[in-house]
PDB file of N, CA and C in Angstrom:
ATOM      1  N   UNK H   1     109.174 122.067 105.463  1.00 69.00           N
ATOM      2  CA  UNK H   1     108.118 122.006 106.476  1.00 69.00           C
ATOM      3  C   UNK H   1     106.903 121.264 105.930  1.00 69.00           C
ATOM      4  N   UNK H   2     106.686 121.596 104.856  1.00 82.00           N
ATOM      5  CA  UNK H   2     105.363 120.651 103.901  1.00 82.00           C
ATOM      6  C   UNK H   2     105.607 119.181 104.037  1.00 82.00           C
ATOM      7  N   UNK H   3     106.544 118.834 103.699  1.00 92.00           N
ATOM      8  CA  UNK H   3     106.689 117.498 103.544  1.00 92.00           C
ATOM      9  C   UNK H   3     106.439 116.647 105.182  1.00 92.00           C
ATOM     10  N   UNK H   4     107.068 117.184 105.969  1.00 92.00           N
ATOM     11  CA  UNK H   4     106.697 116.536 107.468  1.00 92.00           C
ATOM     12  C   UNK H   4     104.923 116.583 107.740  1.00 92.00           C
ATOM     13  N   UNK H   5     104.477 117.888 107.377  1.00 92.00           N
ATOM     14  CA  UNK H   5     103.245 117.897 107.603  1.00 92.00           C
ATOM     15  C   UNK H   5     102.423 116.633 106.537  1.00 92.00           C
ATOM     16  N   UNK H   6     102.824 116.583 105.588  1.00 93.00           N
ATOM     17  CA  UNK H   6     102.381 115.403 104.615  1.00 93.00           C
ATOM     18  C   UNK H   6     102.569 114.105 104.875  1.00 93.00           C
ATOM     19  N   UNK H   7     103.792 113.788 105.247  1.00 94.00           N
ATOM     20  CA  UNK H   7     104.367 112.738 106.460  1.00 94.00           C
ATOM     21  C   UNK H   7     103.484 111.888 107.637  1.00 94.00           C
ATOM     22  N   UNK H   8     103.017 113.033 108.530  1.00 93.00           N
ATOM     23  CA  UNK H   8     102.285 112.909 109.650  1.00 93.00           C
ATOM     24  C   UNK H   8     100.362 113.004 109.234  1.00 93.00           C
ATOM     25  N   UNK H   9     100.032 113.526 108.081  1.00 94.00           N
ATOM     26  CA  UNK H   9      98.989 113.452 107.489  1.00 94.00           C
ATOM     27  C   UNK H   9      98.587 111.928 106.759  1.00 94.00           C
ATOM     28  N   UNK H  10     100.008 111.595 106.467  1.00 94.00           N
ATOM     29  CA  UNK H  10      99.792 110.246 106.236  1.00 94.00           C
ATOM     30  C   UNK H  10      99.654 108.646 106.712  1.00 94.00           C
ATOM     31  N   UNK H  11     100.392 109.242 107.821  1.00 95.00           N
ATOM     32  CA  UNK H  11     100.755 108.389 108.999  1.00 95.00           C
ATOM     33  C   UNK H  11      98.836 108.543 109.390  1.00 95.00           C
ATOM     34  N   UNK H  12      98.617 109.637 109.678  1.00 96.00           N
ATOM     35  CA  UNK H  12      97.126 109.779 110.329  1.00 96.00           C
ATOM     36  C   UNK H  12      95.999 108.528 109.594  1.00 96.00           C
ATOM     37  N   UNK H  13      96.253 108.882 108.181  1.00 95.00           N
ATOM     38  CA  UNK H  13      95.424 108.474 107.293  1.00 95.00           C
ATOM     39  C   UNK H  13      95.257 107.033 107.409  1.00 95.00           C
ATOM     40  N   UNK H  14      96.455 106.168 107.478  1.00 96.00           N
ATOM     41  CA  UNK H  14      96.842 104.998 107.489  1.00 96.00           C
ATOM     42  C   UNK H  14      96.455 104.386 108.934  1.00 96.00           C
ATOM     43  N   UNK H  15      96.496 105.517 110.080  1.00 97.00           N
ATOM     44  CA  UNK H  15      96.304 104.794 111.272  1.00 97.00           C
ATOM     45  C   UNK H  15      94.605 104.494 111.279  1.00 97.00           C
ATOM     46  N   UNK H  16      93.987 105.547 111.134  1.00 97.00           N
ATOM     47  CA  UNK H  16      92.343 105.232 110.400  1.00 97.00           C
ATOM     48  C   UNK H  16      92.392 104.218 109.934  1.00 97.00           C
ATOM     49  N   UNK H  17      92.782 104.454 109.005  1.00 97.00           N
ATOM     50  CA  UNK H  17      92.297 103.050 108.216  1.00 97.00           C
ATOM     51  C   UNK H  17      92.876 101.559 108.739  1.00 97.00           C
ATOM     52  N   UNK H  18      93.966 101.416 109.630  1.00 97.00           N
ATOM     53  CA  UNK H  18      93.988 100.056 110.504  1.00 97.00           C
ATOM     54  C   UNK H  18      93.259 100.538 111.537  1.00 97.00           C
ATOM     55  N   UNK H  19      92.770 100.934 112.031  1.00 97.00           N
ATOM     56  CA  UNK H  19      92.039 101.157 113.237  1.00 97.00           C
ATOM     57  C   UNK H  19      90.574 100.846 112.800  1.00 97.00           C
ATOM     58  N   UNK H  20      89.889 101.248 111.521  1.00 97.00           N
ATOM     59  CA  UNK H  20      88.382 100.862 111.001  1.00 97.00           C
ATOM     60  C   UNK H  20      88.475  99.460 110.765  1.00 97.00           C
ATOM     61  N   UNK H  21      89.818  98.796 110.430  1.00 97.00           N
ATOM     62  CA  UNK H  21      89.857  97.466 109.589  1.00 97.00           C
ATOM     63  C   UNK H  21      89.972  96.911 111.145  1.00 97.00           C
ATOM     64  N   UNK H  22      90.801  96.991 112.051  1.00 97.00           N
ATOM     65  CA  UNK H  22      91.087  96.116 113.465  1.00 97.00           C
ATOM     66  C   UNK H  22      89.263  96.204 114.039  1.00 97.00           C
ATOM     67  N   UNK H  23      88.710  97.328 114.337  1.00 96.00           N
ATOM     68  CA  UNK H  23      87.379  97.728 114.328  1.00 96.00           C
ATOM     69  C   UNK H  23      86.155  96.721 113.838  1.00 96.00           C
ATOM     70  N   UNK H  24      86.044  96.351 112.510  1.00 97.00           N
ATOM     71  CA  UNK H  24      85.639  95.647 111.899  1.00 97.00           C
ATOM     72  C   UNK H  24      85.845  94.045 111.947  1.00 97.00           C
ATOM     73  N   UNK H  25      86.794  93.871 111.991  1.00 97.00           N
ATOM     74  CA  UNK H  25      87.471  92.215 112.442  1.00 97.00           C
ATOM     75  C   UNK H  25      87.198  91.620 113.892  1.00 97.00           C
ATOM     76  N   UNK H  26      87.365  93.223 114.535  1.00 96.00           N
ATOM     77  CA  UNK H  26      86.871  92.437 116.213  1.00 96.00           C
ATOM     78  C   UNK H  26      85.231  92.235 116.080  1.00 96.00           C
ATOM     79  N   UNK H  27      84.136  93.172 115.234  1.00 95.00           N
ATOM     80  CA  UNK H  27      83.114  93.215 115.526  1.00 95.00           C
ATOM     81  C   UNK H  27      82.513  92.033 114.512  1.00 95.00           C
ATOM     82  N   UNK H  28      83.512  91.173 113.308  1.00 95.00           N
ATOM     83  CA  UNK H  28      83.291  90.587 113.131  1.00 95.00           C
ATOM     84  C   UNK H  28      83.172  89.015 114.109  1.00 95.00           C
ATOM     85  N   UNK H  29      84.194  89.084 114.890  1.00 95.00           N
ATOM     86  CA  UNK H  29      84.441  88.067 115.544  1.00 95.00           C
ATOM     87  C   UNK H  29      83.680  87.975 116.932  1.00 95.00           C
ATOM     88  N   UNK H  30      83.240  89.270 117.256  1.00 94.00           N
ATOM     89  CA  UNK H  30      82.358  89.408 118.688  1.00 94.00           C
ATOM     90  C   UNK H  30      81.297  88.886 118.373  1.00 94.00           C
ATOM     91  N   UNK H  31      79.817  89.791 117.418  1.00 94.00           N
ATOM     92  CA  UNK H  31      78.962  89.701 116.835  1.00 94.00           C
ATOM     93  C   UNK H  31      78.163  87.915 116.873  1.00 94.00           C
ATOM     94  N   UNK H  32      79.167  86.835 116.143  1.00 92.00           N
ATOM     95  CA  UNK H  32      78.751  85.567 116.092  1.00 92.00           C
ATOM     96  C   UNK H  32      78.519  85.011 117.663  1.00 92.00           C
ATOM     97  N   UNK H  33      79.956  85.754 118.301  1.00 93.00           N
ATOM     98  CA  UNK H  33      79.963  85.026 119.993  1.00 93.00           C
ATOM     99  C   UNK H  33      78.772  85.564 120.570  1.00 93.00           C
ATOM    100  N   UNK H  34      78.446  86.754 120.317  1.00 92.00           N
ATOM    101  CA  UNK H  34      77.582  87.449 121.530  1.00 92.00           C
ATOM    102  C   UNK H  34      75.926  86.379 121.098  1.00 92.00           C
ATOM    103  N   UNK H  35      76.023  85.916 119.326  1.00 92.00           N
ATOM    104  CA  UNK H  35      74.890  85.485 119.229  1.00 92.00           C
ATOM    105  C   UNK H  35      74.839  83.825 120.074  1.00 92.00           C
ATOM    106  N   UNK H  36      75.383  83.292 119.947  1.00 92.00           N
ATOM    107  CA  UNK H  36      76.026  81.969 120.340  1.00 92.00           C
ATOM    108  C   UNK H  36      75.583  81.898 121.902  1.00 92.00           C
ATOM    109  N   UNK H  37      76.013  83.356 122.638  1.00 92.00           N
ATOM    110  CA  UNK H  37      76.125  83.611 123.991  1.00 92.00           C
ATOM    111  C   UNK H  37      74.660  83.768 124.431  1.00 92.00           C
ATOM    112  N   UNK H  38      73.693  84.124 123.566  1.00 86.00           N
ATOM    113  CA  UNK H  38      72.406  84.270 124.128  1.00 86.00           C
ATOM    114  C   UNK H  38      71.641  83.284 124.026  1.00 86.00           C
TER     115      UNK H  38
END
């Protein structure tokens, strides 16, 4: 039973962390447009 829970704890961990990095890349790429845009 530990090991699934460790499994899915990890899976969690990893989805964070592409989700802060996808996060970061879009706000890199918005950020310049929105300045551009004004």
């Amino acid at each position: 039973m530990k090991r699934i829970t460790d499994k899915i704890s990890e899976a969690t961990f990893w989805a964070s962390i592409h989700a802060a990095g996808a996060f970061i890349l879009v706000a890199y790429v918005l950020v310049p447009l929105l300045e551009l845009a004004s």
